[in-house]
Amino acid sequence: MKIVDAKVFVCSPGRNFVTLKITTEDGITGLGDATLNGRELSVVSYLEDHLIPCLIGRDARNIEDIWQYFYRGAYWRRGPVTMTAIGAIDTALWDIKAKALGVPLYQLLGGASRQGVMVYGHASGADLDEAVANVRDYAAKGYRAIRVQSGIPGLDSTYGVGRGKYFYEPADRALPPENIWSTRKYLNFAPKLFEAVREAVGEDVHLLHDVHHRLTPIEAARLGRDLEPFNLFWLEDAVQCELQAGFEIIRQHTTTPLAVGEVFNSIYDCQELLSKQLIDYIRMTVSHGGGITQLRKIAALADVYHVRTGCHGATDMSPVCIAACLHFGMWVPNFGVQEFMLHSEETREIFGAQYTFSDGYVHPGDSPGLGVEFDESSVEKHPYVPAYLPVNRKEDGTMWNW
Ligand code: CS2
Ligand code: MG
């Protein structure tokens, strides 16, 4: 089953997406998501200038060998650009193989381990009252797990507060906007937010929160302890995660479950976190995590140490990546939860995806492969627009983590 063509499409239906389409001599096509928010064109070049010339002519069935070829053969290994490019190729090859065998991807991975994939939605508000109202809205829609983010009194902007009701898109169509941050204002506010949310929705709804890399380990330890009365499902990205050992400090002080990993792209980024049981959920996703081939290995290692999956699935992951995460989530034994955000109408038109939401779960559908059709004719109508994620400064101007 020789690969005869591989094309990269950049389209921007409200936000930029990079999509890879691989075609075999039998005419079977597979899709991969190569979107890296704010650095899209780097991945386009890595694919078009470096990987695709080495991909044409290879046997599409040899998924593992192709992954090893591009991982070990690069010499310069790992990193978000490299692994997103490899992830897109890998996802497309799994799509092709499942289509060739006439089965949905999750059947190829090992079949269904559950009836559906529990997802979490993104509730947010410019202030506490608006955030609580949005959480109620998500609970009324049947979400069993809801992420809660809110504006912080005294700060003009912060992470995670959507600009539409259901579409949270942080990238701005301009050079990076500068946000101002105050850890003290945040740490004083967060417990009040979750006390009000628990009061509003009761104990049964899983509540999640994303700190987005902004605390030090001891600050995160304090926040985890302060939030224990509200029984969070997870506290995400409590600190910047390059120093895996830093999580030991958080672990010593709090039982609030920890999630990390959306910015990881290699099993080595989380090997210490997993083997020392410093986290409870691993957030790596199919596209940035080097595809299904690497993510399966990470999930297997995580399983040994009681760590469950919680794949990243924000709107800057296209429906191709979300579909792959849902197939993965149908199979993976140590499943935790899947992030799920509604894409815009325009996006859903271009990426005809089969997955459906019902009663807090999403099912990827049973079409062969990923169950996603990409409408190439729409690409022209939505040309790429440079867009950047914000940067963050402390109130005194010190550069900080966004
Ligand atoms: C966030 C994302 O979904 C999440 O947990 O961390 O919104 C993240 O900020 C974006 O994916 C960055 O592009
Ligand atoms: Mg996050």
Short mmCIF file of C-alpha atoms and ligand atoms in Angstrom, two decimals:
data_model
loop_
_atom_site.label_atom_id
_atom_site.label_comp_id
_atom_site.label_asym_id
_atom_site.label_seq_id
_atom_site.Cartn_x
_atom_site.Cartn_y
_atom_site.Cartn_z
CA MET A 1 0.00 0.00 0.00
CA LYS A 2 2.40 2.67 -1.24
CA ILE A 3 2.03 6.33 -0.24
CA VAL A 4 1.77 8.34 -3.46
CA ASP A 5 0.80 11.78 -2.20
CA ALA A 6 0.78 13.94 0.95
CA LYS A 7 -0.68 17.44 0.99
CA VAL A 8 -0.72 20.09 3.74
CA PHE A 9 -3.72 22.46 3.94
CA VAL A 10 -3.74 25.64 6.00
CA CYS A 11 -7.23 27.04 6.44
CA SER A 12 -8.68 29.55 8.85
CA PRO A 13 -12.45 29.21 9.49
CA GLY A 14 -12.30 31.67 12.38
CA ARG A 15 -9.00 30.21 13.60
CA ASN A 16 -5.99 28.62 11.87
CA PHE A 17 -5.84 24.85 11.30
CA VAL A 18 -3.17 22.80 9.55
CA THR A 19 -4.40 19.53 8.04
CA LEU A 20 -2.33 16.77 6.45
CA LYS A 21 -3.89 14.44 3.88
CA ILE A 22 -2.01 11.29 2.85
CA THR A 23 -3.11 9.29 -0.21
CA THR A 24 -2.14 5.71 -1.07
CA GLU A 25 -1.85 4.05 -4.48
CA ASP A 26 -5.21 2.38 -3.75
CA GLY A 27 -6.81 5.82 -3.43
CA ILE A 28 -7.35 5.50 0.33
CA THR A 29 -6.78 8.80 2.14
CA GLY A 30 -5.98 9.57 5.76
CA LEU A 31 -6.08 12.82 7.75
CA GLY A 32 -3.81 14.22 10.45
CA ASP A 33 -4.04 17.43 12.49
CA ALA A 34 -0.78 19.43 12.30
CA THR A 35 -2.05 22.55 14.08
CA LEU A 36 0.30 24.20 16.58
CA ASN A 37 -1.43 27.32 17.89
CA GLY A 38 0.62 30.42 17.05
CA ARG A 39 3.38 28.45 15.28
CA GLU A 40 1.36 26.82 12.49
CA LEU A 41 3.70 27.65 9.59
CA SER A 42 6.68 26.02 11.35
CA VAL A 43 4.90 22.67 11.19
CA VAL A 44 3.85 23.28 7.58
CA SER A 45 7.50 23.73 6.62
CA TYR A 46 8.69 20.78 8.72
CA LEU A 47 6.21 18.56 6.87
CA GLU A 48 6.54 19.99 3.34
CA ASP A 49 10.28 20.67 3.31
CA HIS A 50 11.60 17.79 5.42
CA LEU A 51 9.21 14.90 6.11
CA ILE A 52 6.95 14.51 3.06
CA PRO A 53 9.85 14.04 0.59
CA CYS A 54 10.93 11.06 2.76
CA LEU A 55 7.35 9.76 3.14
CA ILE A 56 6.36 9.31 -0.51
CA GLY A 57 6.87 5.72 -1.65
CA ARG A 58 6.76 4.16 1.82
CA ASP A 59 4.24 1.44 2.70
CA ALA A 60 1.35 3.13 4.59
CA ARG A 61 0.77 -0.07 6.58
CA ASN A 62 4.14 0.22 8.35
CA ILE A 63 2.95 2.76 10.90
CA GLU A 64 5.46 1.95 13.67
CA ASP A 65 8.44 1.86 11.29
CA ILE A 66 7.50 5.22 9.78
CA TRP A 67 7.15 6.72 13.27
CA GLN A 68 10.59 5.36 14.27
CA TYR A 69 12.08 6.54 10.96
CA PHE A 70 10.97 10.14 11.51
CA TYR A 71 11.71 10.14 15.26
CA ARG A 72 15.15 8.52 15.27
CA GLY A 73 16.05 9.70 11.77
CA ALA A 74 15.61 13.41 12.58
CA TYR A 75 18.73 13.32 14.79
CA TRP A 76 17.33 16.52 16.40
CA ARG A 77 14.58 14.82 18.39
CA ARG A 78 11.43 15.92 20.21
CA GLY A 79 9.93 19.41 20.50
CA PRO A 80 6.40 20.61 19.65
CA VAL A 81 7.06 21.31 15.94
CA THR A 82 8.78 17.99 15.25
CA MET A 83 6.30 15.89 17.21
CA THR A 84 3.21 17.65 15.84
CA ALA A 85 4.46 16.92 12.31
CA ILE A 86 5.15 13.27 13.20
CA GLY A 87 1.80 13.14 15.02
CA ALA A 88 -0.08 14.29 11.92
CA ILE A 89 1.57 11.64 9.73
CA ASP A 90 0.93 8.97 12.36
CA THR A 91 -2.74 9.88 12.78
CA ALA A 92 -3.27 9.86 9.00
CA LEU A 93 -1.69 6.40 8.72
CA TRP A 94 -3.93 4.99 11.46
CA ASP A 95 -6.90 6.55 9.62
CA ILE A 96 -5.81 4.84 6.37
CA LYS A 97 -5.27 1.44 7.99
CA ALA A 98 -8.66 1.50 9.74
CA LYS A 99 -10.37 2.56 6.49
CA ALA A 100 -8.57 -0.19 4.55
CA LEU A 101 -9.86 -2.74 7.10
CA GLY A 102 -13.33 -1.16 7.14
CA VAL A 103 -13.42 -0.51 10.89
CA PRO A 104 -13.63 2.59 13.11
CA LEU A 105 -10.19 3.40 14.55
CA TYR A 106 -11.11 2.40 18.12
CA GLN A 107 -11.77 -1.16 16.92
CA LEU A 108 -8.23 -1.28 15.52
CA LEU A 109 -6.77 -0.11 18.84
CA GLY A 110 -8.48 -2.87 20.82
CA GLY A 111 -12.21 -2.24 20.71
CA ALA A 112 -14.56 -0.35 23.00
CA SER A 113 -13.75 -0.28 26.73
CA ARG A 114 -16.83 1.91 27.47
CA GLN A 115 -20.14 2.98 25.94
CA GLY A 116 -18.94 6.52 25.36
CA VAL A 117 -16.19 9.02 26.22
CA MET A 118 -16.94 11.26 29.20
CA VAL A 119 -16.10 14.83 28.20
CA TYR A 120 -15.70 18.13 30.00
CA GLY A 121 -16.94 21.48 28.71
CA HIS A 122 -15.46 24.94 29.29
CA ALA A 123 -17.63 27.15 31.49
CA SER A 124 -16.31 30.65 32.10
CA GLY A 125 -17.38 34.15 33.01
CA ALA A 126 -15.98 37.67 33.19
CA ASP A 127 -16.76 37.54 36.93
CA LEU A 128 -17.86 35.03 39.56
CA ASP A 129 -21.59 35.40 38.96
CA GLU A 130 -21.25 34.99 35.19
CA ALA A 131 -18.98 31.96 35.66
CA VAL A 132 -21.46 30.31 38.04
CA ALA A 133 -24.32 30.95 35.59
CA ASN A 134 -22.29 29.40 32.75
CA VAL A 135 -21.51 26.32 34.88
CA ARG A 136 -25.22 25.93 35.53
CA ASP A 137 -25.80 26.18 31.76
CA TYR A 138 -23.32 23.38 31.05
CA ALA A 139 -24.82 21.22 33.80
CA ALA A 140 -28.27 21.79 32.30
CA LYS A 141 -26.92 20.62 28.93
CA GLY A 142 -25.97 17.31 30.54
CA TYR A 143 -22.21 17.75 30.99
CA ARG A 144 -20.98 15.50 33.79
CA ALA A 145 -17.65 17.33 33.96
CA ILE A 146 -17.19 21.09 33.65
CA ARG A 147 -14.05 23.21 33.64
CA VAL A 148 -14.51 26.49 35.51
CA GLN A 149 -12.56 29.66 34.69
CA SER A 150 -13.37 33.23 35.69
CA GLY A 151 -12.16 36.79 35.45
CA ILE A 152 -10.31 37.84 38.61
CA PRO A 153 -11.32 40.95 40.56
CA GLY A 154 -8.71 43.66 39.99
CA LEU A 155 -7.31 42.16 36.77
CA ASP A 156 -8.38 43.37 33.30
CA SER A 157 -7.97 39.98 31.66
CA THR A 158 -6.98 36.44 32.49
CA TYR A 159 -6.76 32.98 30.98
CA GLY A 160 -9.74 30.95 30.01
CA VAL A 161 -12.54 33.52 29.85
CA GLY A 162 -14.29 32.92 26.56
CA ARG A 163 -15.23 35.57 24.04
CA GLY A 164 -18.21 33.61 22.77
CA LYS A 165 -20.48 31.47 24.87
CA TYR A 166 -19.01 28.14 23.83
CA PHE A 167 -15.98 28.98 21.73
CA TYR A 168 -12.95 29.88 23.84
CA GLU A 169 -10.16 30.88 21.43
CA PRO A 170 -7.11 32.47 23.06
CA ALA A 171 -5.16 33.28 19.89
CA ASP A 172 -5.53 36.86 18.70
CA ARG A 173 -5.26 37.78 15.00
CA ALA A 174 -2.38 40.11 15.69
CA LEU A 175 0.95 40.18 17.53
CA PRO A 176 0.78 38.72 21.03
CA PRO A 177 -1.54 40.73 23.32
CA GLU A 178 -0.07 41.38 26.79
CA ASN A 179 -2.06 40.23 29.82
CA ILE A 180 -1.33 41.36 33.41
CA TRP A 181 -1.25 38.80 36.21
CA SER A 182 -1.41 38.83 40.02
CA THR A 183 -0.88 35.57 41.87
CA ARG A 184 -2.11 37.13 45.11
CA LYS A 185 -5.38 38.34 43.61
CA TYR A 186 -5.84 34.91 42.00
CA LEU A 187 -5.10 32.86 45.15
CA ASN A 188 -7.46 35.03 47.19
CA PHE A 189 -10.25 34.62 44.61
CA ALA A 190 -10.12 31.00 43.45
CA PRO A 191 -11.51 29.39 46.66
CA LYS A 192 -14.43 31.87 46.62
CA LEU A 193 -15.18 30.91 43.00
CA PHE A 194 -15.34 27.18 43.74
CA GLU A 195 -17.33 27.64 46.94
CA ALA A 196 -19.96 29.49 44.87
CA VAL A 197 -19.88 26.93 42.04
CA ARG A 198 -20.26 23.93 44.37
CA GLU A 199 -23.13 25.76 46.09
CA ALA A 200 -24.77 26.21 42.67
CA VAL A 201 -24.36 22.76 41.11
CA GLY A 202 -23.98 20.40 44.09
CA GLU A 203 -21.50 17.55 44.61
CA ASP A 204 -22.16 15.26 41.63
CA VAL A 205 -20.73 17.37 38.81
CA HIS A 206 -16.99 16.94 38.23
CA LEU A 207 -15.32 20.36 38.45
CA LEU A 208 -11.99 21.04 36.78
CA HIS A 209 -9.77 24.11 36.78
CA ASP A 210 -6.79 25.21 34.71
CA VAL A 211 -4.15 27.31 36.49
CA HIS A 212 -2.30 27.56 33.18
CA HIS A 213 1.29 27.33 34.46
CA ARG A 214 1.11 30.40 36.71
CA LEU A 215 2.10 29.32 40.21
CA THR A 216 5.24 28.13 41.96
CA PRO A 217 5.04 24.68 43.55
CA ILE A 218 4.45 26.00 47.07
CA GLU A 219 1.76 28.42 45.79
CA ALA A 220 0.14 25.50 43.96
CA ALA A 221 0.32 23.47 47.18
CA ARG A 222 -1.58 26.23 48.99
CA LEU A 223 -4.20 26.45 46.23
CA GLY A 224 -4.65 22.66 46.14
CA ARG A 225 -5.17 22.63 49.90
CA ASP A 226 -7.59 25.60 49.81
CA LEU A 227 -9.67 23.86 47.12
CA GLU A 228 -9.87 20.46 48.88
CA PRO A 229 -13.31 21.21 50.39
CA PHE A 230 -14.70 21.55 46.83
CA ASN A 231 -13.45 18.14 45.63
CA LEU A 232 -12.05 19.09 42.23
CA PHE A 233 -11.73 16.40 39.57
CA TRP A 234 -8.37 17.98 38.72
CA LEU A 235 -6.21 21.09 39.06
CA GLU A 236 -4.46 21.50 35.72
CA ASP A 237 -1.06 22.96 34.87
CA ALA A 238 -0.61 24.27 38.41
CA VAL A 239 3.02 25.13 37.66
CA GLN A 240 5.21 25.30 34.55
CA CYS A 241 6.13 21.70 33.97
CA GLU A 242 9.74 21.63 32.83
CA LEU A 243 10.80 20.80 36.41
CA GLN A 244 8.98 17.49 36.93
CA ALA A 245 10.42 17.14 40.47
CA GLY A 246 8.67 20.39 41.44
CA PHE A 247 5.42 18.45 41.64
CA GLU A 248 6.77 16.62 44.72
CA ILE A 249 6.26 19.80 46.72
CA ILE A 250 2.63 20.05 45.62
CA ARG A 251 2.04 16.37 46.35
CA GLN A 252 3.34 16.72 49.93
CA HIS A 253 0.65 19.27 50.81
CA THR A 254 -2.57 18.44 49.04
CA THR A 255 -4.85 15.62 47.88
CA THR A 256 -6.36 17.73 45.09
CA PRO A 257 -5.76 15.65 41.91
CA LEU A 258 -3.22 17.10 39.46
CA ALA A 259 -3.29 17.12 35.66
CA VAL A 260 -0.46 18.21 33.35
CA GLY A 261 0.93 17.58 29.92
CA GLU A 262 -0.81 19.50 27.14
CA VAL A 263 2.51 21.16 26.27
CA PHE A 264 4.43 17.86 26.41
CA ASN A 265 5.38 16.11 23.19
CA SER A 266 7.45 13.14 24.33
CA ILE A 267 7.21 10.27 26.82
CA TYR A 268 10.40 11.65 28.39
CA ASP A 269 8.58 14.89 29.29
CA CYS A 270 6.39 12.95 31.75
CA GLN A 271 8.38 9.82 32.63
CA GLU A 272 9.36 11.10 36.10
CA LEU A 273 5.89 12.53 36.79
CA LEU A 274 4.36 9.14 36.01
CA SER A 275 6.86 6.82 37.67
CA LYS A 276 6.87 8.87 40.91
CA GLN A 277 3.06 9.19 40.84
CA LEU A 278 3.34 12.98 41.01
CA ILE A 279 0.22 13.50 38.87
CA ASP A 280 -3.17 11.88 38.43
CA TYR A 281 -3.98 12.71 34.78
CA ILE A 282 -1.72 13.02 31.75
CA ARG A 283 -2.94 15.68 29.31
CA MET A 284 -0.87 14.90 26.19
CA THR A 285 -3.03 14.84 23.08
CA VAL A 286 -2.83 12.90 19.81
CA SER A 287 -1.57 15.76 17.60
CA HIS A 288 1.11 17.33 19.82
CA GLY A 289 1.98 14.02 21.48
CA GLY A 290 3.42 12.38 18.38
CA GLY A 291 0.26 10.60 17.29
CA ILE A 292 -1.55 7.45 18.38
CA THR A 293 1.68 5.43 18.24
CA GLN A 294 3.42 7.38 21.01
CA LEU A 295 0.27 8.17 23.01
CA ARG A 296 -0.51 4.46 23.39
CA LYS A 297 2.92 3.91 24.96
CA ILE A 298 2.47 6.87 27.32
CA ALA A 299 -0.97 5.62 28.39
CA ALA A 300 0.49 2.15 29.05
CA LEU A 301 3.26 3.62 31.24
CA ALA A 302 0.72 5.86 32.99
CA ASP A 303 -1.49 2.83 33.73
CA VAL A 304 1.30 1.18 35.74
CA TYR A 305 1.30 4.20 38.10
CA HIS A 306 -2.47 4.75 38.50
CA VAL A 307 -2.40 7.76 36.14
CA ARG A 308 -5.33 8.25 33.79
CA THR A 309 -5.66 10.04 30.46
CA GLY A 310 -7.19 13.49 30.03
CA CYS A 311 -6.27 14.46 26.47
CA HIS A 312 -6.07 18.13 25.61
CA GLY A 313 -8.91 19.05 23.26
CA ALA A 314 -9.27 22.83 23.00
CA THR A 315 -10.59 24.56 19.87
CA ASP A 316 -7.06 24.80 18.47
CA MET A 317 -7.13 21.06 18.03
CA SER A 318 -9.10 20.45 14.82
CA PRO A 319 -11.95 17.94 14.59
CA VAL A 320 -9.35 15.53 13.13
CA CYS A 321 -7.40 15.51 16.41
CA ILE A 322 -10.59 15.49 18.51
CA ALA A 323 -11.90 12.49 16.56
CA ALA A 324 -8.58 10.68 17.09
CA CYS A 325 -8.74 11.46 20.84
CA LEU A 326 -12.29 10.12 20.98
CA HIS A 327 -11.34 6.84 19.29
CA PHE A 328 -8.37 6.64 21.66
CA GLY A 329 -10.69 7.40 24.58
CA MET A 330 -13.12 4.66 23.57
CA TRP A 331 -10.32 2.09 23.85
CA VAL A 332 -7.72 3.20 26.41
CA PRO A 333 -8.20 1.21 29.64
CA ASN A 334 -6.97 3.96 32.02
CA PHE A 335 -9.25 6.63 30.59
CA GLY A 336 -9.98 9.70 32.72
CA VAL A 337 -11.82 12.38 30.77
CA GLN A 338 -11.68 14.08 27.36
CA GLU A 339 -11.61 17.84 26.88
CA PHE A 340 -14.35 18.80 24.43
CA MET A 341 -15.16 22.22 23.02
CA LEU A 342 -17.66 22.97 20.29
CA HIS A 343 -15.90 24.22 17.18
CA SER A 344 -17.47 27.06 15.18
CA GLU A 345 -20.12 26.30 12.55
CA GLU A 346 -17.61 27.19 9.78
CA THR A 347 -15.07 24.73 11.20
CA ARG A 348 -17.63 21.96 11.50
CA GLU A 349 -18.60 22.50 7.85
CA ILE A 350 -15.04 22.06 6.62
CA PHE A 351 -14.32 19.05 8.84
CA GLY A 352 -17.38 16.84 8.54
CA ALA A 353 -16.89 14.86 11.77
CA GLN A 354 -19.11 11.98 12.90
CA TYR A 355 -18.73 12.31 16.66
CA THR A 356 -21.88 13.06 18.67
CA PHE A 357 -22.57 14.34 22.20
CA SER A 358 -25.24 12.78 24.41
CA ASP A 359 -25.81 12.86 28.17
CA GLY A 360 -22.27 14.00 28.97
CA TYR A 361 -20.56 11.45 26.73
CA VAL A 362 -19.28 11.65 23.16
CA HIS A 363 -19.11 8.70 20.76
CA PRO A 364 -16.69 8.86 17.79
CA GLY A 365 -19.10 7.05 15.46
CA ASP A 366 -18.57 3.76 13.61
CA SER A 367 -17.51 4.94 10.16
CA PRO A 368 -14.25 3.34 8.98
CA GLY A 369 -11.19 5.26 10.16
CA LEU A 370 -11.47 8.50 12.13
CA GLY A 371 -14.92 9.37 10.72
CA VAL A 372 -13.82 12.81 9.48
CA GLU A 373 -14.13 14.18 5.93
CA PHE A 374 -12.09 17.27 5.01
CA ASP A 375 -13.63 19.65 2.43
CA GLU A 376 -10.57 20.85 0.47
CA SER A 377 -12.74 23.16 -1.67
CA SER A 378 -13.36 25.38 1.38
CA VAL A 379 -9.67 26.03 2.05
CA GLU A 380 -9.47 28.91 -0.46
CA LYS A 381 -12.33 30.74 1.26
CA HIS A 382 -10.47 30.75 4.61
CA PRO A 383 -6.83 31.78 4.05
CA TYR A 384 -4.29 31.71 6.88
CA VAL A 385 -4.16 34.79 9.11
CA PRO A 386 -1.15 35.23 11.46
CA ALA A 387 -2.40 34.78 15.03
CA TYR A 388 -0.54 34.63 18.32
CA LEU A 389 -1.26 33.47 21.83
CA PRO A 390 -1.09 36.21 24.48
CA VAL A 391 1.93 36.77 26.71
CA ASN A 392 1.70 37.45 30.44
CA ARG A 393 3.41 39.94 32.71
CA LYS A 394 3.20 40.40 36.46
CA GLU A 395 1.88 43.75 37.70
CA ASP A 396 5.44 45.08 37.98
CA GLY A 397 6.13 44.20 34.34
CA THR A 398 8.06 40.98 34.99
CA MET A 399 7.55 38.48 32.15
CA TRP A 400 5.59 35.46 33.41
CA ASN A 401 3.83 32.34 32.10
CA TRP A 402 0.70 32.80 30.08
C1 CS2 B 1 -5.91 25.22 27.62
C2 CS2 B 1 -5.86 25.62 26.18
O1 CS2 B 1 -7.57 23.71 26.93
C3 CS2 B 1 -6.74 23.97 27.81
O2 CS2 B 1 -6.54 23.30 28.82
O3 CS2 B 1 -4.71 25.12 28.29
O4 CS2 B 1 -6.87 26.56 25.98
C4 CS2 B 1 -4.56 26.22 25.72
O5 CS2 B 1 -4.40 27.50 26.32
C5 CS2 B 1 -4.59 26.35 24.21
O6 CS2 B 1 -4.78 25.08 23.67
C6 CS2 B 1 -3.30 26.95 23.70
O7 CS2 B 1 -3.31 27.00 22.30
MG MG B 2 -4.81 23.69 29.81
#
